[in-house]
Coordinates of C-alpha atoms in Angstrom, one line a residue:
Chain A
M2 CA 81.2 118.1 108.8
S3 CA 80.1 116.6 112.0
P4 CA 78.5 113.3 110.6
M5 CA 77.1 111.1 113.4
T6 CA 78.6 107.7 113.5
E7 CA 77.7 104.4 115.2
R8 CA 79.9 102.5 117.5
V9 CA 82.7 104.5 116.5
A10 CA 85.2 106.2 118.7
S11 CA 85.9 109.7 119.0
A12 CA 89.2 111.1 120.1
P13 CA 91.1 114.6 120.3
F14 CA 92.8 115.8 117.6
S15 CA 89.8 115.4 115.3
G16 CA 87.9 118.6 116.1
N17 CA 88.9 120.8 113.1
Q18 CA 85.5 122.1 111.9
L19 CA 87.0 124.6 109.3
D20 CA 85.8 124.6 105.8
R21 CA 89.1 124.0 104.1
L22 CA 88.1 125.4 100.8
S23 CA 90.7 123.2 99.0
A24 CA 89.5 124.2 95.3
R25 CA 90.7 128.0 96.5
R26 CA 94.2 127.1 97.6
E27 CA 95.3 127.6 93.8
D28 CA 93.7 131.0 93.6
R29 CA 96.6 133.2 94.9
A30 CA 94.5 136.6 94.4
W31 CA 91.6 135.3 96.8
I32 CA 94.2 133.8 99.4
E33 CA 96.0 137.1 99.5
L34 CA 92.7 138.9 100.0
Q35 CA 91.9 136.6 102.8
R36 CA 95.3 137.0 104.5
Q37 CA 94.9 140.9 104.5
S38 CA 91.6 140.8 105.6
A39 CA 90.9 142.6 109.1
S40 CA 88.8 139.4 110.2
A41 CA 91.8 137.2 109.3
R42 CA 93.4 135.2 112.5
F43 CA 96.7 133.4 112.4
V44 CA 97.9 130.6 114.9
V45 CA 101.6 130.5 115.1
L46 CA 103.8 127.4 115.8
A47 CA 107.6 127.2 116.5
D48 CA 109.6 123.8 116.7
G49 CA 106.3 121.8 116.6
K50 CA 105.1 123.9 119.6
I51 CA 101.9 126.2 119.4
C52 CA 101.2 129.3 120.8
V53 CA 98.4 129.4 123.4
E54 CA 97.2 131.8 126.2
G55 CA 95.1 131.7 129.4
T56 CA 95.1 129.1 131.8
A57 CA 93.5 125.8 132.2
P58 CA 90.3 125.3 132.0
E59 CA 90.3 128.5 129.9
R60 CA 93.1 127.8 127.4
R61 CA 92.9 129.0 124.0
L62 CA 95.3 129.2 120.9
S63 CA 96.8 132.7 120.6
T64 CA 95.3 134.1 117.3
F65 CA 97.3 137.1 115.4
P66 CA 95.5 139.7 113.0
P67 CA 97.3 140.1 109.9
G68 CA 99.3 143.3 111.0
H69 CA 100.8 142.0 114.3
L70 CA 102.6 138.7 113.2
P71 CA 105.9 137.6 114.0
P72 CA 108.3 137.1 111.3
S73 CA 108.2 133.6 109.7
A74 CA 111.0 131.1 109.8
E75 CA 113.2 131.1 106.8
G76 CA 111.6 129.1 103.9
T77 CA 108.3 128.5 105.9
P78 CA 105.3 129.1 104.0
V79 CA 101.8 131.1 105.3
V80 CA 99.4 128.1 105.5
F81 CA 95.8 128.7 104.7
L82 CA 93.8 126.7 107.0
G83 CA 90.2 127.4 105.9
C84 CA 87.3 129.4 107.0
S85 CA 85.0 129.6 109.9
E86 CA 81.7 131.4 109.7
L87 CA 83.5 134.8 110.2
T88 CA 87.0 134.3 110.0
S89 CA 89.7 133.1 107.6
W90 CA 92.3 131.0 109.4
F91 CA 96.3 130.9 108.6
A92 CA 98.8 129.4 110.3
I93 CA 102.9 130.3 110.3
S94 CA 105.9 128.7 111.5
A95 CA 107.9 131.7 113.7
A96 CA 111.4 132.3 113.4
A97 CA 113.6 131.4 116.5
G98 CA 113.8 134.4 119.0
I99 CA 110.3 135.4 118.8
D100 CA 109.5 138.2 121.4
P101 CA 107.7 136.4 124.3
E102 CA 105.6 139.6 125.0
L103 CA 104.4 139.1 121.5
A104 CA 104.0 135.5 121.6
G105 CA 102.2 134.3 124.6
G106 CA 103.4 131.0 125.3
F107 CA 104.7 128.0 123.3
E108 CA 103.6 124.6 124.3
E109 CA 103.8 120.9 123.2
L110 CA 100.4 120.2 121.7
R111 CA 100.1 116.4 123.1
P112 CA 99.2 117.6 127.0
L113 CA 97.5 120.7 125.7
A114 CA 94.8 118.4 123.9
L115 CA 92.6 117.9 126.5
E116 CA 92.7 121.9 127.8
L117 CA 92.0 123.4 124.4
P118 CA 88.5 123.4 123.1
P119 CA 88.2 120.4 120.4
E120 CA 87.8 122.6 117.5
E121 CA 91.0 124.4 118.3
T122 CA 93.0 121.2 119.2
G123 CA 91.9 120.0 115.6
I124 CA 93.1 123.3 114.0
A125 CA 96.6 122.9 116.0
A126 CA 96.9 119.4 114.8
T127 CA 96.4 120.3 111.1
A128 CA 99.1 123.1 111.3
R129 CA 101.3 120.9 113.1
H130 CA 101.1 118.1 110.7
L131 CA 101.7 120.4 107.7
F132 CA 104.8 122.3 109.2
E133 CA 106.5 119.1 110.2
W134 CA 105.7 118.0 106.8
H135 CA 107.3 121.1 105.1
R136 CA 110.4 120.7 107.9
R137 CA 111.1 117.3 106.7
H138 CA 110.4 117.7 102.8
R139 CA 112.5 120.7 101.7
F140 CA 114.1 118.7 98.9
C141 CA 112.6 116.8 96.2
S142 CA 112.7 113.1 96.6
Q143 CA 112.8 112.3 92.9
C144 CA 115.7 114.7 92.2
G145 CA 117.2 116.1 95.4
H146 CA 116.7 119.9 94.2
E147 CA 115.1 122.1 97.0
T148 CA 111.4 122.6 96.4
Q149 CA 108.9 125.5 97.0
A150 CA 105.7 125.6 98.8
T151 CA 102.9 126.5 96.6
S152 CA 99.1 126.3 96.8
A153 CA 98.9 127.9 100.2
G154 CA 101.1 125.7 101.9
W155 CA 99.4 122.5 101.0
K156 CA 101.8 121.3 98.0
R157 CA 105.5 121.5 97.5
L158 CA 106.8 122.0 93.9
C159 CA 110.3 121.0 92.2
P160 CA 111.5 123.7 90.0
S161 CA 113.9 121.4 88.5
C162 CA 112.1 118.1 87.5
A163 CA 108.3 119.5 88.2
A164 CA 107.7 116.8 90.5
E165 CA 104.5 117.8 92.8
H166 CA 104.7 116.8 96.5
F167 CA 101.8 116.6 98.6
P168 CA 101.7 116.3 102.7
R169 CA 102.3 112.9 103.7
T170 CA 100.0 111.1 106.2
D171 CA 101.0 107.8 107.5
P172 CA 98.3 105.3 108.1
A173 CA 98.6 103.2 111.3
V174 CA 96.7 100.4 113.1
I175 CA 95.9 100.4 116.8
M176 CA 94.0 97.6 118.2
L177 CA 92.7 96.0 121.2
P178 CA 92.6 92.2 121.0
V179 CA 89.7 90.8 122.9
H180 CA 88.8 87.2 123.7
G181 CA 85.6 86.4 125.6
D182 CA 85.4 88.6 128.7
R183 CA 89.5 89.7 128.5
C184 CA 91.2 92.4 126.4
L185 CA 95.1 92.1 125.9
L186 CA 97.1 95.4 126.5
G187 CA 100.9 95.7 125.8
R188 CA 103.8 97.8 127.3
G189 CA 106.1 99.3 124.7
R190 CA 109.7 98.6 125.4
S191 CA 110.7 102.0 126.2
W192 CA 107.8 102.7 128.4
P193 CA 107.8 102.7 132.2
E194 CA 107.1 99.5 134.3
G195 CA 103.4 99.6 134.7
R196 CA 102.1 101.5 131.7
M197 CA 100.2 99.6 129.1
S198 CA 98.2 100.3 126.2
A199 CA 96.5 99.1 122.8
L200 CA 99.1 97.3 120.3
A201 CA 99.8 99.5 117.2
G202 CA 102.1 99.7 114.2
F203 CA 102.3 101.4 110.8
M204 CA 100.5 99.8 107.8
E205 CA 102.9 98.4 105.1
P206 CA 102.4 98.5 101.3
G207 CA 100.0 95.7 100.0
E208 CA 97.9 95.5 103.0
S209 CA 94.3 96.0 103.7
I210 CA 93.6 97.5 107.1
E211 CA 92.5 94.2 108.5
Q212 CA 95.6 92.4 107.4
A213 CA 97.7 95.0 108.8
C214 CA 95.8 94.6 112.2
A215 CA 96.0 91.0 112.1
R216 CA 99.9 91.4 111.2
E217 CA 100.7 93.6 114.2
M218 CA 98.8 91.6 116.8
R219 CA 100.6 88.2 115.6
E220 CA 104.0 89.9 115.4
E221 CA 103.9 92.0 118.8
A222 CA 101.8 89.4 120.8
G223 CA 101.5 86.1 119.1
V224 CA 97.7 86.2 118.9
I225 CA 95.8 85.4 115.9
A226 CA 92.8 87.1 114.8
T227 CA 89.5 85.6 114.0
S228 CA 87.7 89.0 113.3
V229 CA 88.8 92.3 113.1
R230 CA 86.2 95.4 113.2
Y231 CA 86.8 99.0 112.6
A232 CA 86.1 101.2 115.6
G233 CA 87.3 104.9 114.8
S234 CA 90.1 107.0 113.6
Q235 CA 92.3 109.7 114.9
P236 CA 94.7 112.3 113.3
W237 CA 97.8 112.2 115.2
P238 CA 100.3 114.7 114.2
F239 CA 103.5 113.5 116.1
P240 CA 104.6 114.2 113.2
S241 CA 102.1 112.7 110.7
S242 CA 100.2 109.6 111.4
L243 CA 96.6 108.6 110.8
M244 CA 95.4 106.0 113.9
I245 CA 92.9 103.7 112.6
G246 CA 91.3 102.0 115.7
L247 CA 90.2 98.5 115.7
I248 CA 88.7 95.7 118.0
A249 CA 89.9 92.2 117.0
E250 CA 88.6 89.0 118.3
V251 CA 91.3 86.5 118.8
D252 CA 91.7 83.0 119.1
D253 CA 93.0 81.3 122.3
T254 CA 96.5 80.9 121.5
P255 CA 98.9 81.9 124.4
A256 CA 99.9 85.8 124.0
Q257 CA 103.6 86.6 124.1
A258 CA 105.4 89.6 123.7
D259 CA 107.9 89.8 121.2
L260 CA 110.5 91.4 123.4
E261 CA 111.5 93.5 120.3
E262 CA 108.6 96.4 120.4
I263 CA 106.8 94.9 123.3
A264 CA 108.2 93.9 126.5
E265 CA 105.0 92.5 128.1
V266 CA 101.5 91.8 127.2
R267 CA 98.7 91.1 129.7
W268 CA 95.1 90.2 129.6
F269 CA 92.6 92.0 131.5
T270 CA 89.0 91.6 132.6
R271 CA 86.2 93.8 131.7
D272 CA 86.2 94.7 135.5
E273 CA 89.8 95.3 135.6
A274 CA 89.9 97.4 132.3
G275 CA 87.2 99.5 134.0
R276 CA 89.6 100.3 136.7
L277 CA 92.4 101.2 134.0
L278 CA 89.8 103.6 132.6
D279 CA 88.9 105.4 135.7
G280 CA 92.4 105.2 137.1
T281 CA 92.1 103.1 139.8
H282 CA 93.8 99.9 139.0
E283 CA 95.9 98.8 141.6
T284 CA 99.3 98.4 139.6
V285 CA 98.7 99.3 135.9
Q286 CA 98.1 102.6 134.2
G287 CA 96.2 102.3 131.1
P288 CA 96.1 104.5 128.2
T289 CA 95.7 108.3 128.4
P290 CA 92.5 109.9 127.1
L291 CA 94.9 111.9 124.5
G292 CA 94.7 108.9 122.1
I293 CA 92.2 106.6 120.6
A294 CA 93.4 103.6 122.6
H295 CA 91.5 104.9 125.5
A296 CA 88.3 105.2 123.6
L297 CA 88.7 101.7 122.1
L298 CA 88.9 100.3 125.7
E299 CA 85.8 102.3 126.8
L300 CA 83.7 101.1 123.8
W301 CA 84.7 97.3 124.8
V302 CA 84.3 98.0 128.4
N303 CA 80.9 99.7 128.1
Q304 CA 79.9 96.7 125.6
A305 CA 79.1 99.8 123.4
W306 CA 80.7 97.6 120.8
Chain B
M26 CA 96.5 86.4 108.4
S27 CA 92.8 85.9 106.9
P28 CA 90.6 87.4 109.9
M29 CA 87.1 87.0 109.1
T30 CA 85.3 90.5 108.9
E31 CA 81.5 91.2 109.0
R32 CA 79.8 93.4 106.6
V33 CA 83.3 94.4 105.2
A34 CA 83.8 94.4 101.5
S35 CA 86.9 92.4 100.1
A36 CA 88.5 93.6 96.8
P37 CA 91.6 92.8 94.8
F38 CA 95.2 93.6 95.7
S39 CA 94.6 92.5 99.4
G40 CA 95.4 88.7 98.9
N41 CA 98.9 88.8 100.0
Q42 CA 99.3 86.0 102.4
L43 CA 103.0 85.9 103.0
D44 CA 104.5 86.0 106.4
R45 CA 106.4 89.5 105.9
L46 CA 108.9 88.5 108.9
S47 CA 109.6 92.3 109.4
A48 CA 111.7 91.6 112.3
R49 CA 114.1 89.7 109.8
R50 CA 114.6 92.5 107.3
E51 CA 117.7 93.9 109.3
D52 CA 119.1 90.5 109.5
R53 CA 121.4 90.7 106.4
A54 CA 123.3 87.2 107.0
W55 CA 119.8 85.6 107.3
I56 CA 118.2 87.6 104.1
E57 CA 121.3 86.5 102.3
L58 CA 120.8 82.9 103.2
Q59 CA 117.2 82.8 102.1
R60 CA 118.1 84.6 98.8
Q61 CA 120.6 82.1 98.0
S62 CA 118.2 79.3 98.9
A63 CA 117.3 76.8 96.0
S64 CA 113.7 77.2 97.2
A65 CA 113.9 81.1 97.0
R66 CA 111.6 82.5 94.0
F67 CA 111.9 86.0 92.7
V68 CA 109.2 87.9 90.9
V69 CA 110.1 90.5 88.3
L70 CA 109.1 94.2 87.9
A71 CA 109.9 96.6 85.0
D72 CA 108.4 100.0 84.7
G73 CA 105.8 99.3 87.0
K74 CA 105.0 96.2 85.2
I75 CA 105.0 92.7 86.4
C76 CA 106.3 89.4 84.6
V77 CA 103.6 86.8 84.3
E78 CA 103.0 83.6 82.2
G79 CA 100.2 81.4 80.8
T80 CA 96.9 82.6 79.3
A81 CA 93.7 83.5 81.3
P82 CA 92.1 81.8 83.1
E83 CA 95.4 80.1 84.2
R84 CA 98.0 83.1 84.5
R85 CA 100.5 83.1 87.1
L86 CA 103.2 85.2 88.0
S87 CA 106.4 84.2 86.3
T88 CA 108.7 83.4 89.4
F89 CA 112.5 82.8 89.1
P90 CA 115.3 80.8 91.0
P91 CA 118.1 82.7 92.2
G92 CA 120.6 81.4 89.6
H93 CA 118.5 82.6 86.6
L94 CA 117.5 86.2 87.3
P95 CA 117.5 89.2 84.7
P96 CA 120.0 92.0 85.8
S97 CA 118.5 94.5 88.1
A98 CA 118.1 98.0 87.2
E99 CA 120.7 100.5 88.5
G100 CA 120.1 101.5 92.2
T101 CA 117.2 99.1 92.7
P102 CA 117.3 96.9 95.7
V103 CA 116.3 93.4 96.0
V104 CA 113.2 93.3 98.1
F105 CA 112.4 90.3 100.4
L106 CA 108.9 90.0 100.5
G107 CA 108.2 87.3 103.1
C108 CA 107.8 83.7 103.3
S109 CA 105.1 81.2 102.3
E110 CA 105.3 77.6 103.7
L111 CA 107.9 76.3 101.6
T112 CA 109.4 79.5 99.7
S113 CA 111.1 82.8 100.5
W114 CA 109.8 85.5 98.0
F115 CA 111.9 88.4 96.6
A116 CA 111.4 91.1 94.0
I117 CA 113.6 92.7 91.8
S118 CA 113.1 95.5 89.1
A119 CA 114.7 94.6 86.0
A120 CA 117.2 96.5 84.0
A121 CA 115.9 97.8 80.5
G122 CA 116.4 95.5 77.6
I123 CA 115.6 92.4 79.4
D124 CA 115.6 89.1 77.0
P125 CA 111.9 88.5 76.2
E126 CA 112.8 84.8 76.3
L127 CA 113.7 85.0 79.7
A128 CA 111.2 87.2 80.4
G129 CA 107.8 85.8 79.9
G130 CA 105.6 88.9 79.5
F131 CA 105.7 92.2 81.4
E132 CA 102.0 93.3 81.9
E133 CA 100.2 96.3 83.6
L134 CA 98.9 94.9 87.0
R135 CA 95.6 96.6 87.0
P136 CA 93.7 94.5 84.4
L137 CA 96.1 91.5 85.4
A138 CA 94.1 91.6 88.9
L139 CA 91.4 89.4 88.0
E140 CA 93.2 86.9 86.0
L141 CA 95.8 86.1 88.6
P142 CA 95.2 84.1 91.9
P143 CA 94.4 86.7 94.8
E144 CA 97.4 85.7 96.6
E145 CA 99.6 86.6 93.6
T146 CA 97.9 89.6 92.7
G147 CA 98.4 90.7 96.6
I148 CA 102.2 90.0 96.2
A149 CA 102.4 91.7 93.0
A150 CA 100.7 94.7 94.5
T151 CA 103.1 94.9 97.5
A152 CA 106.3 94.7 95.0
R153 CA 104.9 97.4 92.6
H154 CA 104.2 99.8 95.7
L155 CA 107.6 99.2 96.8
F156 CA 109.5 99.8 93.7
E157 CA 107.3 102.7 92.9
W158 CA 108.1 104.0 96.3
H159 CA 112.0 103.4 95.4
R160 CA 111.5 105.1 91.9
R161 CA 110.0 108.3 93.6
H162 CA 112.5 108.6 96.6
R163 CA 116.0 108.1 95.6
F164 CA 116.9 111.5 97.5
C165 CA 116.6 112.7 100.9
S166 CA 113.5 115.0 101.4
Q167 CA 115.4 116.4 104.6
C168 CA 118.9 117.3 103.1
G169 CA 118.7 116.5 99.2
H170 CA 121.4 113.8 99.5
E171 CA 121.1 110.6 97.3
T172 CA 119.8 107.8 99.7
Q173 CA 120.5 104.0 100.1
A174 CA 118.0 101.2 100.1
T175 CA 118.4 99.1 103.1
S176 CA 116.5 96.6 105.5
A177 CA 115.8 94.1 102.4
G178 CA 114.4 97.2 100.5
W179 CA 112.0 98.3 103.2
K180 CA 113.8 101.3 104.2
R181 CA 116.2 104.1 102.6
L182 CA 119.0 105.5 104.6
C183 CA 120.4 109.0 104.0
P184 CA 124.3 108.9 104.5
S185 CA 124.4 112.6 104.8
C186 CA 121.8 113.4 107.4
A187 CA 121.1 110.1 108.8
A188 CA 117.3 110.5 108.1
E189 CA 115.5 107.2 107.8
H190 CA 112.8 107.1 105.1
F191 CA 110.0 104.5 105.2
P192 CA 107.8 103.6 102.3
R193 CA 104.9 106.0 101.9
T194 CA 101.2 105.0 101.8
D195 CA 98.5 107.6 101.1
P196 CA 95.2 107.1 102.6
A197 CA 92.1 107.9 100.6
V198 CA 88.5 107.7 101.3
I199 CA 86.3 106.2 98.5
M200 CA 82.4 106.4 99.5
L201 CA 79.2 105.6 98.5
P202 CA 76.5 108.5 99.4
V203 CA 73.1 106.8 100.0
H204 CA 69.7 108.3 101.0
G205 CA 66.7 106.1 101.4
D206 CA 66.5 103.7 98.5
R207 CA 69.3 105.7 96.2
C208 CA 72.8 106.0 95.8
L209 CA 74.9 108.6 94.4
L210 CA 77.8 108.1 91.9
G211 CA 79.7 110.3 90.0
R212 CA 81.8 110.8 86.7
G213 CA 85.4 112.0 87.0
R214 CA 86.2 114.9 84.8
S215 CA 88.5 112.9 82.4
W216 CA 86.4 109.7 82.4
P217 CA 84.2 109.0 79.1
E218 CA 80.4 109.8 79.1
G219 CA 78.2 107.2 80.6
R220 CA 81.0 105.6 83.0
M221 CA 80.1 106.4 86.9
S222 CA 81.7 105.1 90.2
A223 CA 82.2 106.2 94.0
L224 CA 83.3 109.6 94.9
A225 CA 87.1 109.4 96.2
G226 CA 89.8 111.7 97.5
F227 CA 93.0 111.7 99.4
M228 CA 92.9 112.2 103.1
E229 CA 94.4 115.7 104.4
P230 CA 96.2 116.6 107.6
G231 CA 94.3 116.9 110.7
E232 CA 91.3 114.6 109.5
S233 CA 89.6 111.6 110.7
I234 CA 88.3 109.1 108.3
E235 CA 84.6 110.2 108.5
Q236 CA 85.7 113.9 108.4
A237 CA 87.6 113.2 105.1
C238 CA 84.7 111.3 103.7
A239 CA 82.1 114.2 104.6
R240 CA 84.3 116.8 103.3
E241 CA 84.8 114.9 100.0
M242 CA 81.2 114.3 99.5
R243 CA 80.5 117.9 100.2
E244 CA 83.4 119.2 97.9
E245 CA 82.5 117.1 95.1
A246 CA 78.9 116.6 95.1
G247 CA 77.4 119.2 97.5
V248 CA 75.7 116.5 99.8
I249 CA 76.0 116.5 103.5
A250 CA 76.8 113.5 105.6
T251 CA 74.4 112.5 108.6
S252 CA 76.4 109.3 109.2
V253 CA 79.6 107.7 108.1
R254 CA 80.2 103.9 108.3
Y255 CA 83.3 102.0 107.4
A256 CA 82.8 99.4 105.0
G257 CA 86.2 98.0 104.3
S258 CA 89.6 98.6 102.5
Q259 CA 92.0 97.9 99.5
P260 CA 95.6 98.5 99.0
W261 CA 96.0 100.3 95.7
P262 CA 99.4 100.5 94.3
F263 CA 98.8 102.9 91.6
P264 CA 101.1 104.3 93.0
S265 CA 100.9 103.8 96.7
S266 CA 96.9 104.3 98.0
L267 CA 95.2 102.9 100.7
M268 CA 91.6 102.9 99.7
I269 CA 89.2 103.2 102.7
G270 CA 85.8 102.4 101.7
L271 CA 82.6 104.0 103.3
I272 CA 79.0 104.1 103.1
A273 CA 77.5 107.3 104.1
E274 CA 74.0 108.4 104.9
V275 CA 73.5 111.7 103.4
D276 CA 70.6 114.4 103.9
D277 CA 68.3 115.7 101.2
T278 CA 70.3 118.6 100.1
P279 CA 70.1 118.3 96.1
A280 CA 73.3 116.9 94.9
Q281 CA 75.5 118.9 92.7
A282 CA 78.8 117.9 90.6
D283 CA 81.6 120.6 91.6
L284 CA 82.6 120.6 87.8
E285 CA 86.3 120.7 89.0
E286 CA 87.1 116.8 89.8
I287 CA 83.6 115.5 89.1
A288 CA 81.6 116.4 85.8
E289 CA 78.3 115.0 86.6
V290 CA 76.6 113.0 89.6
R291 CA 73.6 111.0 89.5
W292 CA 71.0 109.1 91.8
F293 CA 70.6 105.2 91.3
T294 CA 67.9 103.2 92.8
R295 CA 68.8 99.9 94.2
D296 CA 67.0 98.2 91.3
E297 CA 69.4 100.5 88.7
A298 CA 72.5 99.9 90.7
G299 CA 72.1 96.0 90.7
R300 CA 71.7 96.5 86.7
L301 CA 75.0 98.5 87.0
L302 CA 76.7 95.4 88.9
D303 CA 75.6 92.9 86.4
G304 CA 76.4 95.3 83.4
T305 CA 72.7 95.5 82.0
H306 CA 72.2 99.2 82.8
E307 CA 71.1 100.8 79.7
T308 CA 73.1 103.9 79.6
V309 CA 75.7 103.8 82.4
Q310 CA 78.6 101.7 83.2
G311 CA 79.1 101.2 86.9
P312 CA 82.6 100.5 88.9
T313 CA 84.8 97.6 87.4
P314 CA 85.2 94.8 90.0
L315 CA 88.9 95.6 90.4
G316 CA 88.2 98.6 92.9
I317 CA 86.5 98.6 96.1
A318 CA 83.7 100.8 94.8
H319 CA 82.2 97.9 93.3
A320 CA 82.3 96.1 96.5
L321 CA 80.7 99.0 98.4
L322 CA 77.8 98.9 95.8
E323 CA 77.3 95.3 96.1
L324 CA 77.2 95.6 99.8
W325 CA 74.6 98.1 99.5
V326 CA 72.5 96.6 96.7
N327 CA 72.3 93.3 98.7
Q328 CA 71.4 95.2 101.9
A329 CA 74.2 93.2 103.3
W330 CA 75.0 96.6 105.0

């Protein structure tokens, strides 16, 4: 479950090491047995936040045994996440008004990512993605009827038209355009002055990853790809993206922000980019270590690419 | 729009070279002007098939000028696909009972892919993916209300809860497990005896591409990844996949089909795999050139990897 990869970026949220045992999801009796087992552990979400305990640097997911669970929010399933060596892992979405004594504290997952152990961040990411999907997909997109969660939380079934619905994952490309000794970063229109990161956008029907990367760079920054190379991927459960990281050589067409999605673009030398990574750049704040943009920049700065 | 890539497989359906001009999709007046222009061209789909003319090897998409269109199926939008140098391209989904004289012939896109010019295969793939999405997403997954196509066919809007819905693309991993001088292929449970190809499966929430690849190989064939490398991607509009191609080194754990999704797995030497590619293998039929599996195998056989 932890394949080594060469020249590929790793980033938070991809640390889930559970054996998902997907073939068991349809086996209700087996799932029920796991669920009632004394070694079962439940993680608890509410409104996209997750229940944690302890203080940094020793934060952990709060896990609950089967007999001590807060009530689930109406219509939300118990999700079977998979098994570690000794434990079956489940997730529930708690009803509003959960007892704070019982609950530990609920926190946003994004900032937590650098405080939890990577495997727990990955488990939390999987659970968050699934519950956000359930929340946004209560009804059948084919006929409008209310659907029911099944398959231990991994499928929704329409009792009216029999359509099966599976969790949605939206592939997005995120890329570092480079030319010679310089790389290009951009500032999103809603970002504060001085904050810059990699360019990114959702993939569209009828595109390869390389085409989507070339299109986004051209649309957002007016730069033209001459080569595109895959550099790693990251699950991004806000709410349901898969970030596909790329480093792309571009030609010497002048870069220009589109002013629609990107307010400003700027070239950085390798030295300057190094100062973005260690937070010592004079005027610009670079990508945070939460996202794969940071790992892309690191690969390029270290010429590990 | 055609970035060079190194050691990356290319495959049918990724040839769409249109400038999608996505920033123009919300500009109704501009779209209307393009749509009525004498140089506009419409491609026509019906039930997932596409209208073509000519006979191989000179097949082309049938394209219709604005004044000579068959009626659209009820509730289907006119989709703006983008612009080539001289032409604005649109797609419609024809109502049942279209005049066969007007229509040319409707054919399945899959076998057509090797007969049409690559750029037309890519345009057809984009249009098919979009219309299949519209067909399966008439209703709001958040509240069940009927939604309306907007944004020149690239968005659906819920008039009741104001949710915006964008086309769905499902990332899937497709991989060639290799060990020393041998690669592993599998036979899907529903495939005829003697037909074998790469292993594949949909990505799940909370996974990186590399993790999904390792999981699928372990689940379907019992083999354990030691390294995973990206090898290319392919849009696969049947109905909405993005195939992410990988070549993965696996350890010497004996391979074993899961008998659920895969009926049989088998190792092939590089020589044998070469005979699969040129169709001279004695007993086994390998992947067709339609899918990226063929390109993965070719990369590995030619040691271009």
